[in-house]
mmCIF file of C-alpha atoms in Angstrom:
data_model
loop_
_atom_site.group_PDB
_atom_site.id
_atom_site.type_symbol
_atom_site.label_atom_id
_atom_site.label_comp_id
_atom_site.label_asym_id
_atom_site.label_seq_id
_atom_site.Cartn_x
_atom_site.Cartn_y
_atom_site.Cartn_z
ATOM 1 C CA MET A 1 -19.094 -8.017 -10.109
ATOM 2 C CA THR A 2 -16.506 -9.331 -12.476
ATOM 3 C CA ARG A 3 -14.794 -12.542 -11.608
ATOM 4 C CA LEU A 4 -11.351 -13.027 -12.988
ATOM 5 C CA TYR A 5 -11.425 -16.722 -13.418
ATOM 6 C CA PRO A 6 -8.421 -18.477 -14.809
ATOM 7 C CA GLU A 7 -10.347 -19.227 -17.955
ATOM 8 C CA ILE A 8 -10.667 -15.594 -18.838
ATOM 9 C CA LEU A 9 -7.254 -14.564 -17.671
ATOM 10 C CA GLY A 10 -5.882 -16.236 -20.729
ATOM 11 C CA ASP A 11 -2.576 -17.080 -19.185
ATOM 12 C CA VAL A 12 -2.853 -20.101 -17.011
ATOM 13 C CA ARG A 13 0.184 -22.275 -16.725
ATOM 14 C CA PRO A 14 -0.566 -25.018 -14.266
ATOM 15 C CA LEU A 15 2.273 -26.605 -12.443
ATOM 16 C CA LYS A 16 0.232 -29.637 -11.591
ATOM 17 C CA ALA A 17 -3.305 -30.774 -11.507
ATOM 18 C CA HIS A 18 -5.390 -30.524 -8.374
ATOM 19 C CA SER A 19 -3.733 -31.444 -5.166
ATOM 20 C CA PRO A 20 -5.047 -31.611 -1.658
ATOM 21 C CA ALA A 21 -4.164 -28.752 0.576
ATOM 22 C CA VAL A 22 -4.695 -28.010 4.184
ATOM 23 C CA GLY A 23 -6.382 -24.721 4.512
ATOM 24 C CA MET A 24 -8.996 -22.805 6.285
ATOM 25 C CA GLY A 25 -11.778 -25.087 7.329
ATOM 26 C CA GLY A 26 -9.872 -28.211 6.547
ATOM 27 C CA PRO A 27 -8.853 -29.833 3.319
ATOM 28 C CA ALA A 28 -10.085 -28.127 0.225
ATOM 29 C CA PRO A 29 -9.425 -28.478 -3.445
ATOM 30 C CA MET A 30 -6.575 -26.257 -4.419
ATOM 31 C CA ARG A 31 -5.961 -25.233 -7.934
ATOM 32 C CA LEU A 32 -2.292 -25.075 -8.623
ATOM 33 C CA GLY A 33 -0.804 -22.845 -11.183
ATOM 34 C CA GLN A 34 0.156 -19.366 -12.005
ATOM 35 C CA PHE A 35 -2.486 -16.890 -12.810
ATOM 36 C CA VAL A 36 -1.676 -13.657 -14.441
ATOM 37 C CA ALA A 37 -4.227 -10.946 -14.903
ATOM 38 C CA THR A 38 -3.975 -7.417 -16.079
ATOM 39 C CA LEU A 39 -5.864 -4.520 -14.672
ATOM 40 C CA SER A 40 -6.780 -2.159 -17.409
ATOM 41 C CA ALA A 41 -7.674 1.428 -16.733
ATOM 42 C CA GLU A 42 -11.243 0.564 -17.580
ATOM 43 C CA MET A 43 -11.379 -1.938 -14.780
ATOM 44 C CA TYR A 44 -10.391 0.407 -12.009
ATOM 45 C CA GLN A 45 -13.927 1.295 -11.176
ATOM 46 C CA GLN A 46 -15.277 -2.174 -11.443
ATOM 47 C CA THR A 47 -15.790 -4.495 -8.613
ATOM 48 C CA PHE A 48 -14.131 -7.797 -9.055
ATOM 49 C CA VAL A 49 -12.867 -10.779 -7.239
ATOM 50 C CA ILE A 50 -9.929 -12.944 -8.009
ATOM 51 C CA GLY A 51 -10.756 -16.451 -7.206
ATOM 52 C CA GLY A 52 -11.230 -20.001 -8.171
ATOM 53 C CA GLN A 53 -14.044 -21.507 -10.069
ATOM 54 C CA GLN A 54 -15.991 -22.376 -6.989
ATOM 55 C CA PRO A 55 -16.640 -20.170 -3.992
ATOM 56 C CA ASP A 56 -14.965 -22.644 -1.680
ATOM 57 C CA GLN A 57 -11.757 -22.642 -3.650
ATOM 58 C CA PHE A 58 -8.911 -20.524 -2.634
ATOM 59 C CA PHE A 59 -5.456 -19.792 -3.813
ATOM 60 C CA GLY A 60 -2.664 -20.221 -1.453
ATOM 61 C CA PRO A 61 0.068 -19.566 -0.742
ATOM 62 C CA VAL A 62 -0.233 -16.578 -2.975
ATOM 63 C CA THR A 63 2.526 -14.247 -3.891
ATOM 64 C CA LEU A 64 1.454 -10.687 -3.408
ATOM 65 C CA PHE A 65 3.418 -7.543 -3.075
ATOM 66 C CA PRO A 66 3.368 -4.626 -0.672
ATOM 67 C CA THR A 67 3.268 -2.250 -3.574
ATOM 68 C CA PHE A 68 0.663 -4.154 -5.415
ATOM 69 C CA PRO A 69 0.219 -2.510 -8.776
ATOM 70 C CA ALA A 70 -2.603 -0.148 -9.298
ATOM 71 C CA ARG A 71 -2.218 -1.126 -12.900
ATOM 72 C CA GLY A 72 -0.412 -3.745 -14.887
ATOM 73 C CA PRO A 73 -0.185 -7.411 -14.155
ATOM 74 C CA ILE A 74 -1.401 -9.163 -11.088
ATOM 75 C CA TYR A 75 0.620 -12.189 -10.282
ATOM 76 C CA LEU A 76 -0.780 -14.984 -8.270
ATOM 77 C CA GLN A 77 1.638 -17.740 -7.643
ATOM 78 C CA VAL A 78 0.170 -20.950 -6.367
ATOM 79 C CA LEU A 79 2.846 -23.333 -5.383
ATOM 80 C CA ASP A 80 2.871 -27.012 -4.911
ATOM 81 C CA SER A 81 1.062 -27.426 -1.674
ATOM 82 C CA ALA A 82 2.851 -30.671 -0.993
ATOM 83 C CA ASP A 83 6.006 -28.662 -0.550
ATOM 84 C CA LEU A 84 4.615 -26.016 1.681
ATOM 85 C CA GLN A 85 2.807 -25.817 4.907
ATOM 86 C CA TRP A 86 -0.354 -23.839 4.659
ATOM 87 C CA THR A 87 0.199 -20.830 6.823
ATOM 88 C CA GLY A 88 -3.152 -19.268 6.360
ATOM 89 C CA LEU A 89 -3.930 -16.728 3.775
ATOM 90 C CA ASN A 90 -4.749 -13.661 5.707
ATOM 91 C CA ALA A 91 -6.961 -10.928 4.551
ATOM 92 C CA TRP A 92 -5.641 -9.052 1.640
ATOM 93 C CA GLY A 93 -6.988 -6.827 -0.984
ATOM 94 C CA TYR A 94 -6.779 -3.552 -2.639
ATOM 95 C CA GLY A 95 -9.049 -0.791 -3.657
ATOM 96 C CA LYS A 96 -12.225 0.441 -2.188
ATOM 97 C CA ASP A 97 -14.185 -1.290 -4.893
ATOM 98 C CA LEU A 98 -12.744 -4.718 -4.445
ATOM 99 C CA GLU A 99 -15.264 -7.158 -3.173
ATOM 100 C CA TRP A 100 -13.861 -9.380 -0.531
ATOM 101 C CA ASP A 101 -14.479 -12.982 -0.956
ATOM 102 C CA TRP A 102 -13.319 -16.249 0.395
ATOM 103 C CA LEU A 103 -9.713 -15.243 -0.035
ATOM 104 C CA SER A 104 -10.001 -13.376 3.200
ATOM 105 C CA GLY A 105 -11.325 -16.394 4.981
ATOM 106 C CA SER A 106 -13.992 -14.402 6.677
ATOM 107 C CA GLY A 107 -15.563 -13.104 3.544
ATOM 108 C CA GLU A 108 -15.475 -9.656 5.002
ATOM 109 C CA PRO A 109 -13.329 -6.785 3.884
ATOM 110 C CA THR A 110 -10.783 -5.763 6.422
ATOM 111 C CA VAL A 111 -9.344 -2.906 4.479
ATOM 112 C CA ASP A 112 -11.146 -0.040 2.895
ATOM 113 C CA ALA A 113 -8.336 1.748 1.173
ATOM 114 C CA PRO A 114 -8.991 4.577 -1.196
ATOM 115 C CA SER A 115 -6.131 3.509 -3.379
ATOM 116 C CA MET A 116 -4.964 0.195 -4.611
ATOM 117 C CA HIS A 117 -2.377 -1.197 -2.313
ATOM 118 C CA ILE A 118 -1.775 -4.503 -0.763
ATOM 119 C CA HIS A 119 -2.076 -4.415 2.961
ATOM 120 C CA GLN A 120 -0.794 -7.761 3.922
ATOM 121 C CA TYR A 121 1.997 -9.745 2.518
ATOM 122 C CA VAL A 122 1.738 -13.347 3.414
ATOM 123 C CA ALA A 123 3.447 -15.735 1.096
ATOM 124 C CA PRO A 124 7.134 -14.865 1.151
ATOM 125 C CA ALA A 125 7.796 -16.355 4.539
ATOM 126 C CA SER A 126 6.478 -19.686 3.415
ATOM 127 C CA GLN A 127 8.377 -19.468 0.166
ATOM 128 C CA HIS A 128 11.550 -18.594 1.940
ATOM 129 C CA ALA A 129 11.015 -21.464 4.314
ATOM 130 C CA ALA A 130 10.544 -23.766 1.380
ATOM 131 C CA VAL A 131 13.741 -22.558 -0.215
ATOM 132 C CA ARG A 132 15.667 -22.922 3.012
ATOM 133 C CA GLN A 133 14.302 -26.386 3.559
ATOM 134 C CA ARG A 134 15.114 -27.285 -0.028
ATOM 135 C CA THR A 135 11.520 -28.320 -0.510
ATOM 136 C CA LEU A 136 10.847 -25.910 -3.304
ATOM 137 C CA SER A 137 11.849 -27.549 -6.519
ATOM 138 C CA ALA A 138 14.264 -25.810 -8.850
ATOM 139 C CA ASP A 139 11.515 -25.492 -11.424
ATOM 140 C CA ALA A 140 9.132 -23.961 -8.915
ATOM 141 C CA LEU A 141 11.767 -21.516 -7.736
ATOM 142 C CA ASP A 142 12.535 -20.600 -11.321
ATOM 143 C CA ASN A 143 8.838 -19.967 -11.893
ATOM 144 C CA VAL A 144 8.588 -17.789 -8.817
ATOM 145 C CA CYS A 145 11.658 -15.826 -9.817
ATOM 146 C CA ARG A 146 10.364 -15.396 -13.335
ATOM 147 C CA LEU A 147 7.046 -14.029 -12.168
ATOM 148 C CA LEU A 148 8.718 -11.732 -9.690
ATOM 149 C CA ALA A 149 11.136 -10.548 -12.347
ATOM 150 C CA GLU A 150 8.344 -9.852 -14.809
ATOM 151 C CA LEU A 151 6.558 -7.823 -12.203
ATOM 152 C CA TRP A 152 9.719 -6.002 -11.187
ATOM 153 C CA ILE A 153 10.676 -5.086 -14.710
ATOM 154 C CA SER A 154 7.184 -4.083 -15.735
ATOM 155 C CA GLN A 155 6.848 -1.813 -12.726
ATOM 156 C CA THR A 156 10.270 -0.218 -12.974
ATOM 157 C CA ASN A 157 10.897 0.053 -16.703
ATOM 158 C CA THR A 158 10.111 3.768 -16.638
ATOM 159 C CA GLU A 159 11.463 4.474 -13.157
ATOM 160 C CA SER A 160 14.155 7.122 -12.879
ATOM 161 C CA SER A 161 15.310 6.303 -9.363
ATOM 162 C CA LEU A 162 17.847 3.519 -8.958
ATOM 163 C CA GLU A 163 16.890 3.242 -5.320
ATOM 164 C CA ARG A 164 13.317 2.561 -6.291
ATOM 165 C CA ILE A 165 14.287 0.164 -9.073
ATOM 166 C CA PHE A 166 16.512 -1.945 -6.848
ATOM 167 C CA GLY A 167 14.441 -1.383 -3.752
ATOM 168 C CA HIS A 168 11.357 -2.793 -5.426
ATOM 169 C CA PRO A 169 9.851 -5.537 -3.267
ATOM 170 C CA ALA A 170 9.693 -8.055 -6.108
ATOM 171 C CA PHE A 171 13.423 -7.681 -6.737
ATOM 172 C CA GLN A 172 14.129 -7.758 -3.033
ATOM 173 C CA GLN A 173 12.179 -10.964 -2.745
ATOM 174 C CA ILE A 174 14.288 -12.577 -5.435
ATOM 175 C CA VAL A 175 17.426 -11.398 -3.657
ATOM 176 C CA ASP A 176 16.063 -12.756 -0.395
ATOM 177 C CA PHE A 177 16.098 -16.208 -1.931
ATOM 178 C CA GLY A 178 19.853 -15.936 -1.818
ATOM 179 C CA THR A 179 22.207 -18.003 -3.908
ATOM 180 C CA ALA A 180 19.371 -20.347 -4.836
ATOM 181 C CA CYS A 181 18.330 -17.796 -7.436
ATOM 182 C CA VAL A 182 21.800 -17.415 -8.997
ATOM 183 C CA PRO A 183 20.950 -19.821 -11.864
ATOM 184 C CA PHE A 184 17.885 -17.766 -12.675
ATOM 185 C CA MET A 185 19.843 -14.533 -12.668
ATOM 186 C CA LEU A 186 22.602 -15.964 -14.829
ATOM 187 C CA SER A 187 20.102 -17.336 -17.300
ATOM 188 C CA ASN A 188 18.691 -13.852 -17.726
ATOM 189 C CA ILE A 189 21.822 -11.768 -17.569
ATOM 190 C CA ASP A 190 22.236 -11.405 -21.319
ATOM 191 C CA ALA A 191 18.753 -9.952 -21.638
ATOM 192 C CA GLU A 192 19.018 -7.596 -18.657
ATOM 193 C CA PRO A 193 22.700 -7.271 -17.707
ATOM 194 C CA GLU A 194 22.242 -4.069 -15.719
ATOM 195 C CA ARG A 195 19.548 -5.529 -13.529
ATOM 196 C CA TRP A 196 20.990 -8.974 -12.917
ATOM 197 C CA SER A 197 24.546 -7.796 -12.395
ATOM 198 C CA VAL A 198 23.294 -5.945 -9.373
ATOM 199 C CA GLY A 199 21.275 -8.952 -8.274
ATOM 200 C CA LEU A 200 24.229 -11.312 -8.580
ATOM 201 C CA ALA A 201 26.475 -8.945 -6.663
ATOM 202 C CA LEU A 202 23.917 -8.755 -3.877
ATOM 203 C CA VAL A 203 23.275 -12.474 -3.488
ATOM 204 C CA THR A 204 26.833 -13.692 -3.956
ATOM 205 C CA GLY A 205 28.650 -10.887 -2.195
ATOM 206 C CA GLU A 206 31.116 -10.985 -5.072
ATOM 207 C CA ARG A 207 32.215 -7.957 -7.070
ATOM 208 C CA PRO A 208 33.984 -9.365 -10.127
ATOM 209 C CA VAL A 209 32.865 -6.568 -12.459
ATOM 210 C CA PRO A 210 35.105 -3.486 -12.613
ATOM 211 C CA ASP A 211 33.384 -0.148 -12.120
ATOM 212 C CA ASP A 212 34.086 0.928 -15.665
ATOM 213 C CA ALA A 213 32.811 -2.247 -17.297
ATOM 214 C CA SER A 214 30.031 -2.056 -19.825
ATOM 215 C CA ALA A 215 26.838 -4.004 -19.393
ATOM 216 C CA VAL A 216 27.917 -6.483 -22.062
ATOM 217 C CA ASP A 217 31.240 -6.960 -20.311
ATOM 218 C CA ALA A 218 29.460 -7.432 -17.008
ATOM 219 C CA ALA A 219 27.350 -10.230 -18.433
ATOM 220 C CA ARG A 220 30.441 -11.941 -19.819
ATOM 221 C CA ILE A 221 32.319 -11.573 -16.536
ATOM 222 C CA TRP A 222 29.474 -13.011 -14.529
ATOM 223 C CA LYS A 223 29.266 -16.009 -16.839
ATOM 224 C CA GLN A 224 32.995 -16.547 -16.418
ATOM 225 C CA TRP A 225 32.480 -16.284 -12.691
ATOM 226 C CA GLU A 226 29.873 -19.013 -12.962
ATOM 227 C CA LEU A 227 32.320 -21.312 -14.716
ATOM 228 C CA GLN A 228 34.888 -20.746 -11.993
ATOM 229 C CA ASN A 229 32.539 -20.849 -9.037
ATOM 230 C CA GLY A 230 29.395 -22.597 -10.189
ATOM 231 C CA MET B 1 6.063 -3.720 -28.103
ATOM 232 C CA TYR B 2 4.533 -0.728 -26.392
ATOM 233 C CA ASP B 3 1.871 -2.558 -24.415
ATOM 234 C CA TRP B 4 3.475 -1.484 -21.168
ATOM 235 C CA MET B 5 3.027 2.193 -21.980
ATOM 236 C CA ARG B 6 -0.734 2.342 -22.097
ATOM 237 C CA PRO B 7 -1.537 1.756 -18.429
ATOM 238 C CA LYS B 8 1.328 3.967 -17.322
ATOM 239 C CA PHE B 9 0.500 6.888 -19.582
ATOM 240 C CA PRO B 10 -3.218 6.708 -20.281
ATOM 241 C CA ALA B 11 -3.311 10.197 -21.824
ATOM 242 C CA LEU B 12 -0.598 9.410 -24.338
ATOM 243 C CA MET B 13 -2.265 8.619 -27.646
ATOM 244 C CA GLU B 14 0.658 9.417 -29.899
ATOM 245 C CA PHE B 15 4.403 9.700 -29.542
ATOM 246 C CA ARG B 16 7.626 9.394 -31.443
ATOM 247 C CA HIS B 17 10.026 6.648 -30.443
ATOM 248 C CA THR B 18 13.330 8.490 -30.723
ATOM 249 C CA SER B 19 15.972 6.251 -29.160
ATOM 250 C CA SER B 20 16.715 2.754 -28.079
ATOM 251 C CA ASP B 21 16.647 1.890 -24.402
ATOM 252 C CA THR B 22 19.718 2.583 -22.315
ATOM 253 C CA TRP B 23 20.798 2.784 -18.705
ATOM 254 C CA ALA B 24 23.409 5.408 -19.542
ATOM 255 C CA TYR B 25 21.166 8.267 -18.473
ATOM 256 C CA ASN B 26 17.759 8.842 -16.975
ATOM 257 C CA CYS B 27 15.042 11.400 -17.538
ATOM 258 C CA HIS B 28 16.517 14.013 -15.225
ATOM 259 C CA ALA B 29 19.873 13.811 -16.970
ATOM 260 C CA TRP B 30 18.159 13.985 -20.344
ATOM 261 C CA GLY B 31 16.202 16.997 -19.146
ATOM 262 C CA VAL B 32 19.398 18.957 -18.637
ATOM 263 C CA ASP B 33 21.078 17.358 -21.641
ATOM 264 C CA ASP B 34 23.593 15.295 -19.735
ATOM 265 C CA PRO B 35 23.351 11.899 -21.441
ATOM 266 C CA GLY B 36 26.538 10.683 -19.794
ATOM 267 C CA HIS B 37 25.054 10.424 -16.329
ATOM 268 C CA TRP B 38 22.160 9.098 -14.336
ATOM 269 C CA TRP B 39 21.009 11.978 -12.158
ATOM 270 C CA GLN B 40 20.239 10.432 -8.829
ATOM 271 C CA PRO B 41 20.662 11.760 -5.311
ATOM 272 C CA PRO B 42 23.041 9.722 -3.167
ATOM 273 C CA PRO B 43 21.347 7.245 -0.853
ATOM 274 C CA VAL B 44 20.407 8.639 2.503
ATOM 275 C CA SER B 45 21.928 5.563 4.108
ATOM 276 C CA GLY B 46 23.789 2.535 2.906
ATOM 277 C CA VAL B 47 25.466 1.976 -0.400
ATOM 278 C CA LEU B 48 23.757 2.033 -3.736
ATOM 279 C CA LEU B 49 25.124 -0.670 -6.011
ATOM 280 C CA LEU B 50 25.284 0.750 -9.507
ATOM 281 C CA PRO B 51 24.455 -1.313 -12.560
ATOM 282 C CA PRO B 52 27.300 -1.637 -15.063
ATOM 283 C CA GLY B 53 27.546 1.337 -17.359
ATOM 284 C CA VAL B 54 25.730 3.663 -14.993
ATOM 285 C CA ARG B 55 27.537 6.772 -13.796
ATOM 286 C CA ARG B 56 25.523 8.394 -11.047
ATOM 287 C CA TYR B 57 25.608 12.144 -10.678
ATOM 288 C CA TRP B 58 24.155 14.615 -8.239
ATOM 289 C CA PRO B 59 25.389 18.187 -7.854
ATOM 290 C CA ALA B 60 27.573 18.612 -4.803
ATOM 291 C CA GLY B 61 25.895 20.170 -1.832
ATOM 292 C CA VAL B 62 22.357 19.791 -3.134
ATOM 293 C CA ASP B 63 19.678 18.334 -0.876
ATOM 294 C CA PRO B 64 19.529 14.588 -1.650
ATOM 295 C CA SER B 65 15.904 14.164 -0.616
ATOM 296 C CA GLY B 66 14.604 13.728 -4.152
ATOM 297 C CA THR B 67 11.816 16.214 -3.659
ATOM 298 C CA VAL B 68 10.707 18.623 -6.333
ATOM 299 C CA ALA B 69 12.486 21.410 -4.478
ATOM 300 C CA SER B 70 15.724 19.442 -4.402
ATOM 301 C CA PHE B 71 15.560 18.851 -8.151
ATOM 302 C CA GLU B 72 14.843 22.523 -8.736
ATOM 303 C CA VAL B 73 18.059 23.341 -6.903
ATOM 304 C CA ALA B 74 19.924 20.632 -8.799
ATOM 305 C CA PHE B 75 18.716 21.933 -12.145
ATOM 306 C CA ALA B 76 19.574 25.474 -11.145
ATOM 307 C CA THR B 77 23.196 24.371 -11.194
ATOM 308 C CA ARG B 78 22.719 23.945 -14.954
ATOM 309 C CA GLY B 79 21.233 27.382 -15.422
ATOM 310 C CA PHE B 80 17.544 26.658 -15.037
ATOM 311 C CA ALA B 81 15.219 28.955 -13.121
ATOM 312 C CA PRO B 82 11.500 28.619 -12.420
ATOM 313 C CA CYS B 83 9.188 29.856 -15.148
ATOM 314 C CA PRO B 84 5.426 30.179 -15.227
ATOM 315 C CA ASP B 85 4.352 27.832 -18.014
ATOM 316 C CA ASP B 86 5.223 25.527 -20.882
ATOM 317 C CA SER B 87 4.670 28.023 -23.679
ATOM 318 C CA LEU B 88 7.209 27.921 -26.493
ATOM 319 C CA GLU B 89 9.680 30.776 -26.327
ATOM 320 C CA PRO B 90 12.317 30.656 -29.056
ATOM 321 C CA LEU B 91 15.112 31.866 -26.839
ATOM 322 C CA SER B 92 14.266 29.650 -23.888
ATOM 323 C CA GLU B 93 14.759 26.000 -23.180
ATOM 324 C CA LYS B 94 12.186 24.668 -20.766
ATOM 325 C CA ILE B 95 11.842 21.624 -18.629
ATOM 326 C CA ALA B 96 8.899 20.224 -16.695
ATOM 327 C CA ILE B 97 9.299 18.453 -13.378
ATOM 328 C CA TYR B 98 6.707 15.808 -12.522
ATOM 329 C CA ALA B 99 5.956 14.539 -9.069
ATOM 330 C CA VAL B 100 3.912 12.045 -7.123
ATOM 331 C CA GLY B 101 3.276 13.758 -3.850
ATOM 332 C CA ASP B 102 6.490 15.632 -3.268
ATOM 333 C CA ARG B 103 8.688 12.992 -4.867
ATOM 334 C CA ALA B 104 10.106 14.110 -8.197
ATOM 335 C CA THR B 105 9.445 11.331 -10.668
ATOM 336 C CA HIS B 106 10.283 12.654 -14.084
ATOM 337 C CA THR B 107 11.709 15.521 -16.096
ATOM 338 C CA ALA B 108 10.750 16.361 -19.672
ATOM 339 C CA ARG B 109 12.458 18.902 -21.917
ATOM 340 C CA GLN B 110 10.985 21.097 -24.598
ATOM 341 C CA VAL B 111 12.682 20.956 -27.982
ATOM 342 C CA PRO B 112 12.762 23.841 -30.483
ATOM 343 C CA SER B 113 9.698 22.542 -32.335
ATOM 344 C CA GLY B 114 7.645 22.987 -29.195
ATOM 345 C CA ALA B 115 7.322 19.256 -28.627
ATOM 346 C CA TRP B 116 8.743 17.618 -25.505
ATOM 347 C CA THR B 117 11.321 14.889 -25.164
ATOM 348 C CA SER B 118 11.346 12.374 -22.345
ATOM 349 C CA LYS B 119 13.626 9.565 -21.356
ATOM 350 C CA LEU B 120 11.566 6.889 -19.651
ATOM 351 C CA GLY B 121 13.730 5.579 -16.813
ATOM 352 C CA PRO B 122 16.159 2.985 -18.238
ATOM 353 C CA ASN B 123 13.882 2.657 -21.228
ATOM 354 C CA ILE B 124 13.495 4.542 -24.492
ATOM 355 C CA ASP B 125 13.316 8.231 -25.318
ATOM 356 C CA ILE B 126 10.060 9.499 -26.700
ATOM 357 C CA GLU B 127 8.835 12.791 -28.068
ATOM 358 C CA HIS B 128 5.353 13.916 -27.042
ATOM 359 C CA ARG B 129 3.329 16.972 -27.848
ATOM 360 C CA SER B 130 2.842 18.351 -24.369
ATOM 361 C CA PRO B 131 4.021 17.653 -20.830
ATOM 362 C CA GLY B 132 0.513 16.764 -19.710
ATOM 363 C CA LEU B 133 0.464 13.672 -21.885
ATOM 364 C CA LEU B 134 2.770 11.883 -19.467
ATOM 365 C CA GLU B 135 0.726 12.787 -16.447
ATOM 366 C CA GLY B 136 -0.941 9.850 -14.790
ATOM 367 C CA PRO B 137 -0.327 7.041 -12.361
ATOM 368 C CA GLU B 138 3.348 6.621 -13.188
ATOM 369 C CA TYR B 139 4.753 10.121 -13.036
ATOM 370 C CA GLY B 140 1.969 11.974 -11.295
ATOM 371 C CA GLN B 141 1.473 15.590 -12.260
ATOM 372 C CA VAL B 142 3.673 18.301 -13.671
ATOM 373 C CA ARG B 143 4.648 20.283 -10.619
ATOM 374 C CA CYS B 144 6.708 23.104 -12.060
ATOM 375 C CA PHE B 145 8.427 24.457 -15.124
ATOM 376 C CA MET B 146 11.947 25.801 -15.379
ATOM 377 C CA ALA B 147 13.748 27.576 -18.189
ATOM 378 C CA ARG B 148 17.200 28.673 -19.249
ATOM 379 C CA SER B 149 18.561 30.337 -22.322
ATOM 380 C CA ARG B 150 18.303 27.967 -25.218
ATOM 381 C CA GLN B 151 21.506 26.090 -25.772
ATOM 382 C CA ALA B 152 22.790 23.735 -28.392
ATOM 383 C CA THR B 153 21.329 20.807 -26.588
ATOM 384 C CA SER B 154 20.600 17.385 -27.950
ATOM 385 C CA VAL B 155 17.487 17.226 -30.029
ATOM 386 C CA PRO B 156 16.067 13.796 -30.642
ATOM 387 C CA GLN B 157 15.963 12.441 -34.146
ATOM 388 C CA ASN B 158 12.645 12.220 -35.895
ATOM 389 C CA GLY B 159 12.063 8.727 -34.681
ATOM 390 C CA VAL B 160 9.086 6.574 -35.429
ATOM 391 C CA LEU B 161 5.611 7.971 -34.956
ATOM 392 C CA MET B 162 3.371 5.638 -32.991
ATOM 393 C CA ARG B 163 -0.339 6.179 -32.543
ATOM 394 C CA TRP B 164 -2.801 4.401 -30.305
ATOM 395 C CA ASP B 165 -5.214 2.300 -32.287
ATOM 396 C CA ALA B 166 -8.283 1.627 -30.215
ATOM 397 C CA ALA B 167 -9.479 -0.988 -32.665
ATOM 398 C CA THR B 168 -6.450 -3.186 -32.171
ATOM 399 C CA GLY B 169 -5.601 -2.024 -28.683
ATOM 400 C CA GLN B 170 -2.026 -1.320 -29.675
ATOM 401 C CA PHE B 171 0.289 1.484 -30.624
ATOM 402 C CA THR B 172 0.862 1.204 -34.347
ATOM 403 C CA VAL B 173 2.585 3.171 -37.059
ATOM 404 C CA PRO B 174 -0.163 5.309 -38.603
ATOM 405 C CA PRO B 175 -0.775 4.886 -42.317
#
């Protein structure tokens, strides 16, 4: 069994130090931060667990995705528990070879899928609630959007279907945040004008960009829109 | 720079990077040498918001399901007909249609040298030695080949040769 501890993930960007959280079985130490791992082809056949440093640690709420990648990055977003009510991290997992651990609560696998797919999608509701209640800080929301965007782009950068690119659950989750994510989109529009022009049109309901505009023009128009409407 | 390619195309050990990334066209459009469009069936329901600079195209009257069969019909409107294999025939221009399940995911086109050119979604164009090198988790398997009389279609420039270097775990320019 290979454990993907934060130390060996090599990309740990804590938001805060430890913070109490209410979770399964009562208060437990909760490690806050963002943990990014990459599944290499060589790891497909290995059994591994994503977890904390101690068996009684758990991540939560965790951002997972219905189309969890069979390859590429895994994004685990651990938010500030003070801002969020623990809603219970239900069983989740992927792959027949994945050992189930304390993330499931029961320690028992509930899914025995032959392929790598997420079977439960828990966190968004709590994130959305936090956004609606204005309890998710701007920085935290920006972090969530950034991770979602990285996942979205990495999983769709060779995709030939626009429906699949813009129907991707990570992009849809950003859009579901509504106008709260406009600053994030605008801050990234120069780098990815095609992607974020669509995102801005969806969340604002505005269509300031003419059909024949270039991507560069679209970015400029959206920034002008921000000046007029921001 | 090419780190994202390895997990998507595990069989691809070498390729030529032949264009910069663009949303102007996708692989299916590139397959039939139509770099002014993004070949995409219309949405079954709802409205598809197009990114700026993208001109969607789908032949009128063709099944919009996005299956391999629907793409075969779409490509037939540009003179392609099914053919048995990917062998190089000087008078023929061939394309390969890839699929995951029945969903067409990618189209590659054979160039006169016998190599194949692929546009990777909104990303770059690459040239690869055979269609099978792009088979894998991203595009699935080559499902069929089609051919038409060779035309004066776009042939990618030489580009930059990139080769997988197991020692560094990166695609690098070979010495």
